[in-house]
CSV table of C-alpha atoms in Angstrom, one decimal:
chain,number,residue,atom,x,y,z
A,1,MET,CA,127.0,28.2,83.3
A,2,THR,CA,123.5,26.6,84.1
A,3,ALA,CA,121.3,27.8,86.5
A,4,ASP,CA,121.9,24.5,88.8
A,5,SER,CA,125.5,24.2,88.2
A,6,GLY,CA,126.2,24.7,92.0
A,7,ALA,CA,128.5,27.8,91.2
A,8,PRO,CA,127.9,30.8,93.1
A,9,GLY,CA,126.4,33.6,91.2
A,10,PRO,CA,127.9,37.3,91.1
A,11,THR,CA,127.6,39.2,94.5
A,12,ALA,CA,126.5,43.1,94.8
A,13,SER,CA,130.4,43.7,94.8
A,14,ASP,CA,131.0,41.9,91.7
A,15,GLU,CA,128.3,43.7,89.7
A,16,LEU,CA,129.6,47.2,91.4
A,17,VAL,CA,133.3,46.2,90.3
A,18,ALA,CA,131.9,45.5,86.8
A,19,LYS,CA,130.0,48.9,86.4
A,20,ALA,CA,133.3,50.7,87.3
A,21,HIS,CA,135.1,48.7,84.9
A,22,GLU,CA,132.5,49.9,82.2
A,23,LEU,CA,132.7,53.4,83.3
A,24,THR,CA,136.8,53.6,83.1
A,25,PRO,CA,136.7,55.2,79.5
A,26,PHE,CA,134.1,57.7,80.9
A,27,LEU,CA,135.7,58.3,84.2
A,28,ARG,CA,139.3,58.8,82.4
A,29,SER,CA,138.1,61.2,79.7
A,30,HIS,CA,136.8,63.6,82.5
A,31,SER,CA,139.5,63.6,85.0
A,32,GLU,CA,141.2,66.4,83.6
A,33,THR,CA,137.9,68.3,83.8
A,34,SER,CA,137.9,67.5,87.3
A,35,GLU,CA,141.2,68.2,88.0
A,36,ARG,CA,141.3,71.7,86.3
A,37,GLU,CA,138.0,72.5,88.3
A,38,ARG,CA,139.1,71.2,91.6
A,39,THR,CA,136.2,69.3,92.2
A,40,LEU,CA,134.6,66.3,90.4
A,41,ALA,CA,133.0,67.1,86.9
A,42,PRO,CA,129.0,67.1,87.4
A,43,GLU,CA,128.9,64.0,84.8
A,44,VAL,CA,131.1,62.4,87.1
A,45,VAL,CA,129.1,62.6,90.0
A,46,THR,CA,125.9,61.7,88.4
A,47,ALA,CA,127.3,58.7,86.9
A,48,LEU,CA,128.8,57.5,90.6
A,49,ARG,CA,125.3,58.2,92.0
A,50,ASP,CA,123.5,56.5,89.2
A,51,ALA,CA,125.8,53.4,89.3
A,52,GLY,CA,124.9,52.9,93.1
A,53,PHE,CA,128.4,53.7,94.5
A,54,PHE,CA,127.5,56.1,96.9
A,55,ARG,CA,125.5,53.3,98.7
A,56,LEU,CA,128.6,51.6,99.5
A,57,THR,CA,128.2,51.7,103.5
A,58,THR,CA,124.7,52.9,103.7
A,59,PRO,CA,122.8,50.6,105.9
A,60,ALA,CA,120.6,47.9,104.0
A,61,LYS,CA,117.4,49.1,105.5
A,62,PHE,CA,117.7,52.4,103.9
A,63,GLY,CA,118.4,51.1,100.6
A,64,GLY,CA,122.2,50.6,100.8
A,65,HIS,CA,124.4,47.9,100.0
A,66,ASP,CA,126.3,47.6,103.4
A,67,LEU,CA,129.3,46.0,101.9
A,68,SER,CA,132.1,44.3,103.6
A,69,LEU,CA,135.6,46.1,103.6
A,70,SER,CA,137.0,43.7,101.2
A,71,ALA,CA,134.1,44.7,98.8
A,72,GLN,CA,134.3,48.2,99.7
A,73,VAL,CA,138.1,48.3,98.8
A,74,GLU,CA,137.4,46.5,95.5
A,75,VAL,CA,134.8,48.7,94.1
A,76,ILE,CA,136.8,51.9,94.9
A,77,ALA,CA,140.0,50.5,93.5
A,78,ALA,CA,138.0,49.7,90.4
A,79,VAL,CA,136.5,53.2,90.2
A,80,ALA,CA,140.1,54.8,90.8
A,81,ARG,CA,141.0,52.9,87.8
A,82,GLY,CA,139.3,55.3,85.8
A,83,CYS,CA,139.9,58.6,87.8
A,84,ALA,CA,142.0,58.4,91.1
A,85,SER,CA,140.0,61.7,92.4
A,86,ALA,CA,136.7,59.9,91.7
A,87,GLY,CA,138.1,56.9,93.6
A,88,TRP,CA,139.2,58.8,96.4
A,89,VAL,CA,135.9,60.9,96.9
A,90,LEU,CA,134.2,57.5,97.0
A,91,ALA,CA,136.6,56.4,99.5
A,92,ALA,CA,135.9,59.3,101.7
A,93,GLU,CA,132.0,59.2,101.2
A,94,ALA,CA,132.0,55.4,102.3
A,95,ALA,CA,134.2,56.4,105.1
A,96,SER,CA,132.1,59.2,106.3
A,97,THR,CA,128.7,57.4,106.1
A,98,MET,CA,130.3,54.5,108.1
A,99,LEU,CA,130.9,57.3,110.6
A,100,VAL,CA,127.6,58.2,111.0
A,101,HIS,CA,126.4,54.7,112.3
A,102,ILE,CA,128.6,55.7,115.4
A,103,VAL,CA,126.5,59.0,115.8
A,104,SER,CA,123.0,57.7,116.3
A,105,GLU,CA,120.1,56.0,114.5
A,106,ALA,CA,118.1,59.0,114.7
A,107,ALA,CA,120.9,60.8,112.9
A,108,MET,CA,121.2,57.9,110.3
A,109,ALA,CA,117.5,58.2,109.4
A,110,GLU,CA,117.3,61.8,108.9
A,111,VAL,CA,120.1,61.5,106.6
A,112,PHE,CA,119.6,58.2,104.6
A,113,ASP,CA,115.7,57.4,104.9
A,114,GLY,CA,114.3,57.6,101.5
A,115,ARG,CA,117.9,58.9,100.1
A,116,PRO,CA,120.0,56.1,99.8
A,117,ASP,CA,122.4,57.8,97.6
A,118,THR,CA,123.1,60.7,100.3
A,119,LEU,CA,126.8,62.0,99.5
A,120,MET,CA,128.4,62.2,102.8
A,121,LEU,CA,131.8,64.0,103.6
A,122,SER,CA,133.8,64.0,107.3
A,123,THR,CA,136.1,66.3,108.3
A,124,ALA,CA,137.8,67.7,111.5
A,125,VAL,CA,137.7,71.4,112.6
A,126,ASP,CA,140.9,73.4,113.3
A,127,LEU,CA,141.0,73.4,117.1
A,128,THR,CA,142.2,77.4,117.0
A,129,THR,CA,138.8,78.1,115.4
A,130,ALA,CA,136.5,76.0,116.9
A,131,THR,CA,133.7,77.0,119.6
A,132,VAL,CA,130.9,75.0,120.8
A,133,THR,CA,128.0,76.4,122.9
A,134,GLN,CA,125.4,74.2,124.6
A,135,ALA,CA,121.9,75.4,123.6
A,136,GLU,CA,118.4,74.3,124.2
A,137,GLY,CA,118.0,70.9,122.3
A,138,GLY,CA,121.6,70.9,121.1
A,139,PHE,CA,124.6,72.9,120.3
A,140,LEU,CA,125.9,75.6,118.4
A,141,VAL,CA,129.2,75.0,116.6
A,142,SER,CA,131.5,77.4,114.7
A,143,GLY,CA,134.9,76.6,113.2
A,144,HIS,CA,137.0,76.0,109.9
A,145,CYS,CA,137.1,72.7,108.5
A,146,ARG,CA,140.0,72.1,106.2
A,147,PHE,CA,140.6,69.1,104.0
A,148,ALA,CA,136.8,68.4,103.4
A,149,THR,CA,137.0,66.3,100.6
A,150,GLY,CA,133.8,66.4,98.1
A,151,ALA,CA,132.8,69.9,99.8
A,152,GLU,CA,131.1,71.3,96.6
A,153,ILE,CA,129.3,67.8,95.7
A,154,SER,CA,128.6,66.4,99.2
A,155,ASP,CA,124.8,66.7,100.7
A,156,TRP,CA,125.6,66.2,104.5
A,157,ALA,CA,128.9,66.5,106.5
A,158,LEU,CA,130.0,65.0,109.6
A,159,VAL,CA,132.4,67.3,111.7
A,160,THR,CA,134.7,66.0,114.4
A,161,SER,CA,137.0,67.3,117.0
A,162,LEU,CA,135.2,70.0,118.4
A,163,VAL,CA,136.3,70.3,121.8
A,164,PHE,CA,134.5,71.6,124.6
A,165,LYS,CA,133.8,71.7,128.5
A,166,ALA,CA,131.0,69.8,130.1
A,167,GLY,CA,131.6,70.7,133.8
A,168,ASP,CA,135.1,69.9,134.7
A,169,GLU,CA,135.3,67.5,131.9
A,170,ASP,CA,136.8,67.8,128.5
A,171,ARG,CA,134.7,66.5,125.7
A,172,VAL,CA,134.8,66.1,122.0
A,173,LEU,CA,131.6,66.6,119.8
A,174,SER,CA,131.1,64.8,116.7
A,175,CYS,CA,128.0,66.3,114.6
A,176,VAL,CA,126.1,65.7,111.5
A,177,LEU,CA,124.8,68.7,109.3
A,178,PRO,CA,123.4,69.4,106.0
A,179,MET,CA,125.9,71.3,103.7
A,180,SER,CA,123.2,74.1,103.3
A,181,ASP,CA,124.4,75.0,106.8
A,182,VAL,CA,127.8,75.8,105.8
A,183,THR,CA,130.1,77.9,103.5
A,184,VAL,CA,132.8,76.2,101.1
A,185,GLU,CA,136.0,78.2,100.8
A,186,ARG,CA,138.0,77.0,97.7
A,187,THR,CA,141.3,76.6,99.2
A,188,TRP,CA,142.4,73.2,97.5
A,189,ASN,CA,145.3,74.1,95.1
A,190,MET,CA,147.4,70.9,94.9
A,191,SER,CA,149.5,69.2,92.4
A,192,GLY,CA,147.8,66.0,92.8
A,193,MET,CA,144.3,64.7,93.5
A,194,SER,CA,143.1,67.9,92.5
A,195,GLY,CA,139.8,66.9,91.4
A,196,THR,CA,139.0,65.6,94.9
A,197,GLY,CA,137.7,69.0,95.7
A,198,THR,CA,139.0,69.0,99.2
A,199,HIS,CA,138.0,72.5,100.2
A,200,THR,CA,137.5,74.1,103.5
A,201,ILE,CA,134.1,74.5,105.1
A,202,ILE,CA,133.0,77.1,107.6
A,203,LEU,CA,130.8,76.8,110.5
A,204,ASP,CA,129.4,80.0,111.6
A,205,ASN,CA,127.3,79.5,114.8
A,206,VAL,CA,125.4,76.5,113.3
A,207,PHE,CA,122.6,74.9,115.3
A,208,VAL,CA,123.0,71.3,115.8
A,209,PRO,CA,120.1,69.2,117.2
A,210,GLU,CA,121.1,66.9,119.8
A,211,HIS,CA,119.8,63.8,118.0
A,212,ARG,CA,122.8,64.7,115.5
A,213,THR,CA,125.7,64.6,117.8
A,214,ARG,CA,127.6,62.4,119.9
A,215,GLN,CA,130.1,63.3,122.7
A,216,PHE,CA,133.0,61.6,123.6
A,217,ILE,CA,135.7,61.9,126.6
A,218,VAL,CA,138.8,63.7,125.1
A,219,SER,CA,141.2,61.8,127.5
A,220,GLU,CA,139.6,58.4,125.9
A,221,VAL,CA,139.9,59.5,122.3
A,222,TYR,CA,143.6,61.2,122.2
A,223,ALA,CA,145.1,58.8,124.6
A,224,SER,CA,148.5,57.9,123.2
A,225,ASP,CA,148.6,54.7,125.3
A,226,GLU,CA,145.5,53.1,124.3
A,227,ASP,CA,145.8,49.5,123.9
A,228,GLU,CA,142.6,49.1,121.5
A,229,ARG,CA,140.5,51.4,119.5
A,230,PRO,CA,137.5,51.2,117.3
A,231,SER,CA,138.0,49.5,114.0
A,232,TYR,CA,136.7,52.6,112.2
A,233,PHE,CA,140.1,54.2,112.7
A,234,VAL,CA,141.7,51.7,110.4
A,235,ARG,CA,138.9,51.1,108.0
A,236,ALA,CA,138.8,54.8,106.7
A,237,SER,CA,142.5,54.6,105.8
A,238,LEU,CA,142.1,51.2,103.9
A,239,THR,CA,139.2,52.8,101.9
A,240,THR,CA,141.7,55.8,100.9
A,241,LEU,CA,144.2,53.2,100.4
A,242,ALA,CA,142.1,51.2,97.5
A,243,ALA,CA,141.9,54.6,95.4
A,244,LEU,CA,145.9,54.7,95.5
A,245,VAL,CA,146.2,50.9,94.3
A,246,GLY,CA,143.4,52.0,91.7
A,247,ALA,CA,145.4,54.8,90.3
A,248,ALA,CA,148.4,52.5,90.1
A,249,ARG,CA,146.1,49.9,88.2
A,250,GLY,CA,145.1,52.8,85.9
A,251,ALA,CA,148.4,53.8,85.0
A,252,LEU,CA,149.3,50.1,84.2
A,253,ASP,CA,146.2,50.2,81.8
A,254,VAL,CA,147.4,53.5,80.1
A,255,VAL,CA,150.7,51.9,79.5
A,256,ARG,CA,149.1,48.6,78.2
A,257,GLU,CA,147.2,50.5,76.1
A,258,LYS,CA,149.9,52.4,74.3
A,259,PHE,CA,152.4,49.9,73.9
A,260,SER,CA,149.5,47.3,72.6
A,261,LYS,CA,148.9,49.7,69.4
A,262,ASP,CA,150.6,48.8,66.2
A,263,PRO,CA,153.8,51.2,65.7
A,264,ALA,CA,152.0,52.4,62.4
A,265,GLU,CA,149.3,53.9,64.5
A,266,THR,CA,151.3,56.0,66.7
A,267,ASP,CA,153.1,59.4,66.1
A,268,LYS,CA,156.5,57.8,66.8
A,269,PRO,CA,158.0,54.4,66.2
A,270,THR,CA,159.2,52.8,69.3
A,271,ASP,CA,162.6,52.7,68.1
A,272,PHE,CA,164.5,53.5,65.0
A,273,ARG,CA,163.3,50.5,63.1
A,274,GLY,CA,159.7,51.2,64.1
A,275,ALA,CA,159.3,48.1,66.2
A,276,ALA,CA,156.9,47.5,68.7
A,277,ALA,CA,157.9,48.1,72.2
A,278,MET,CA,156.9,44.9,73.2
A,279,GLU,CA,159.3,43.1,71.0
A,280,SER,CA,162.3,44.5,73.3
A,281,PRO,CA,162.7,41.8,76.0
A,282,GLY,CA,163.8,44.5,78.3
A,283,ILE,CA,160.6,46.5,77.9
A,284,ARG,CA,158.5,43.4,78.4
A,285,LEU,CA,160.4,42.4,81.7
A,286,TRP,CA,160.0,45.9,83.0
A,287,PHE,CA,156.4,46.0,82.4
A,288,ALA,CA,155.9,42.5,83.9
A,289,GLU,CA,157.8,43.7,87.0
A,290,ALA,CA,155.6,46.7,87.1
A,291,ALA,CA,152.4,44.5,87.0
A,292,HIS,CA,153.6,42.1,89.6
A,293,LEU,CA,154.4,45.3,91.9
A,294,ILE,CA,150.9,46.7,91.5
A,295,ASP,CA,149.3,43.3,92.1
A,296,SER,CA,151.4,42.6,95.2
A,297,SER,CA,150.2,46.2,96.3
A,298,MET,CA,146.4,45.1,95.9
A,299,LEU,CA,147.1,41.8,97.7
A,300,HIS,CA,148.6,43.7,100.6
A,301,LEU,CA,145.3,45.9,100.7
A,302,MET,CA,143.1,42.9,100.2
A,303,HIS,CA,144.8,41.2,103.2
A,304,ALA,CA,144.3,43.9,105.6
A,305,ALA,CA,140.7,44.5,104.6
A,306,SER,CA,139.9,40.9,105.3
A,307,ARG,CA,141.3,41.1,108.8
A,308,LEU,CA,138.4,43.6,109.5
A,309,ASP,CA,135.2,41.9,107.8
A,310,GLY,CA,133.1,41.0,110.1
A,311,VAL,CA,134.3,43.5,112.9
A,312,GLY,CA,132.2,46.0,113.8
A,313,TYR,CA,132.7,49.8,113.4
A,314,GLU,CA,133.1,50.2,117.2
A,315,GLU,CA,134.5,46.9,117.9
A,316,PRO,CA,138.1,47.3,119.5
A,317,VAL,CA,141.2,46.3,117.6
A,318,GLU,CA,144.2,45.8,119.7
A,319,TRP,CA,147.4,47.8,119.3
A,320,LEU,CA,149.7,45.1,118.0
A,321,GLU,CA,147.0,44.3,115.1
A,322,ARG,CA,146.7,48.0,114.2
A,323,ALA,CA,150.4,48.4,113.9
A,324,GLU,CA,150.2,45.0,111.7
A,325,LEU,CA,147.5,46.4,109.5
A,326,ARG,CA,149.3,49.8,109.1
A,327,MET,CA,152.4,47.9,108.0
A,328,HIS,CA,150.5,46.1,105.4
A,329,ALA,CA,149.3,49.7,104.2
A,330,SER,CA,152.6,51.1,104.2
A,331,SER,CA,153.8,48.5,102.0
A,332,SER,CA,151.0,48.6,99.6
A,333,VAL,CA,151.8,52.1,98.9
A,334,LYS,CA,155.7,51.4,98.7
A,335,LEU,CA,154.6,48.8,96.1
A,336,ALA,CA,152.3,50.8,94.1
A,337,ARG,CA,154.6,53.8,93.9
A,338,GLU,CA,157.6,51.4,92.9
A,339,GLY,CA,155.3,49.7,89.8
A,340,MET,CA,154.4,53.5,88.9
A,341,GLU,CA,158.0,54.4,88.5
A,342,LYS,CA,158.8,51.3,86.3
A,343,LEU,CA,155.8,52.3,84.1
A,344,LEU,CA,157.2,55.7,83.7
A,345,ASP,CA,160.4,54.4,82.7
A,346,ILE,CA,159.3,52.3,80.0
A,347,SER,CA,157.2,55.4,78.8
A,348,GLY,CA,160.0,57.9,78.6
A,349,ALA,CA,159.4,61.4,78.8
A,350,ARG,CA,156.2,61.5,76.7
A,351,GLY,CA,154.6,59.9,79.9
A,352,PHE,CA,154.6,63.3,81.4
A,353,ALA,CA,153.1,65.2,78.7
A,354,LEU,CA,150.1,67.0,80.2
A,355,ALA,CA,147.7,65.1,77.6
A,356,ASN,CA,149.3,62.0,78.7
A,357,PRO,CA,146.7,60.5,81.6
A,358,LEU,CA,149.8,58.5,82.9
A,359,GLN,CA,151.1,61.5,84.4
A,360,ARG,CA,148.0,62.3,86.2
A,361,TYR,CA,148.0,59.1,87.9
A,362,TRP,CA,151.4,59.6,88.8
A,363,ARG,CA,150.8,62.9,90.4
A,364,ASP,CA,147.5,61.6,91.9
A,365,LEU,CA,149.3,58.7,93.6
A,366,ALA,CA,152.3,60.6,94.6
A,367,VAL,CA,150.3,63.3,96.7
A,368,GLY,CA,147.5,60.8,97.8
A,369,SER,CA,150.2,58.3,99.4
A,370,ARG,CA,151.4,61.1,101.5
A,371,HIS,CA,148.3,61.3,103.5
A,372,VAL,CA,149.0,61.4,106.9
A,373,SER,CA,147.6,57.8,107.3
A,374,PHE,CA,150.3,56.5,105.3
A,375,HIS,CA,153.1,57.9,107.0
A,376,ALA,CA,155.6,55.3,106.3
A,377,PRO,CA,158.6,56.4,108.8
A,378,THR,CA,155.8,56.4,111.8
A,379,ALA,CA,154.3,53.2,110.9
A,380,LEU,CA,157.5,51.2,110.7
A,381,GLU,CA,158.6,52.9,114.1
A,382,ASP,CA,155.2,51.8,115.9
A,383,TYR,CA,155.4,48.4,114.3
A,384,SER,CA,158.8,47.9,115.4
A,385,LEU,CA,157.9,48.7,119.2
A,386,ALA,CA,154.5,47.0,119.0
A,387,LEU,CA,156.3,43.9,118.1
A,388,TRP,CA,158.3,44.1,121.4
A,389,GLY,CA,155.2,45.3,123.5
A,390,LYS,CA,156.6,48.9,123.6
A,391,ARG,CA,154.5,52.0,123.4
A,392,PRO,CA,154.6,54.1,120.5
A,393,SER,CA,155.9,57.6,120.1
A,394,LEU,CA,153.0,58.7,118.1
A,395,VAL,CA,150.0,57.0,117.2
A,396,LEU,CA,148.1,57.4,114.1
A,397,ILE,CA,145.4,55.1,113.9
């Protein structure tokens, strides 16, 4: 292709996706270590940082990529293709950095100015443990925050759901604080997504200056009959969904690689004649269905993400559209899981050997897709009501 052909050149997201594909073998080779240690392997964190993946939502003025949501999910899915836990951590980091945008410009500058690769996490405090005390120039905060993805590798944390009284009004405090101010308790023991290191962080009377905080009125944040909510509620769930779709794609890669080998190179013939698996029409068709299901899963994800491209983080998204986007996310999860099951079917019992990366992709997808953001029964119920202008019994996002 000549320089003056008029064809568009590669975008920043194209280059990042290409980097992710180059890292796939490396990420997969370290996935067992990350799982065993219940946190991403140090080599993986370094590789992700060096590739610029922690800059997806960092503002451009601080050296970040500031990518559209569609571009973000493409990159995250590509990383998860090598290691689902790495993809999930990256998704959580991108969403967490996005949330710092809504705290304050001063907080953004303190965290990212000169440090565009800062690794952020975000988590909600357990309301039964939280205390907030107003102090001169800021707040003293305490509480236990479970499900803090990347707890042992992050530089900063955004903590929310800190409820306190401001006069007669209940308010919610969101605050940004360095990880050096908190203690990590290793509580993450899961059968899937173990490498995400989603441990508990503990705040013990930590002072947070006012410029690193933002207050919300409780009745506005938790109102179940709200017609509109900021887009960041939906964006965060779509970034994590990308890690799940990427896991399914990674499983497809593993099965393709296995069945692409000459039978003589494997430790067991595919059948009693030693024939190649893909000589079987049934296996070819089963694999084709799996590939189509997983591709369709990505299409649902990309459609949902594209509808939020150009929508500001705090720009409102009305109730029906949120319900529609949740249904696309739910369909994406369903298709990814169906594709995964077909891959397991054609792989046989050997796909569940602990030395086989296929079983790790399967477990990671199974656990990650049960995140509350993808609760299929509620998503369907809410959508069925929203179509008729009725209010939901439970709002997820």
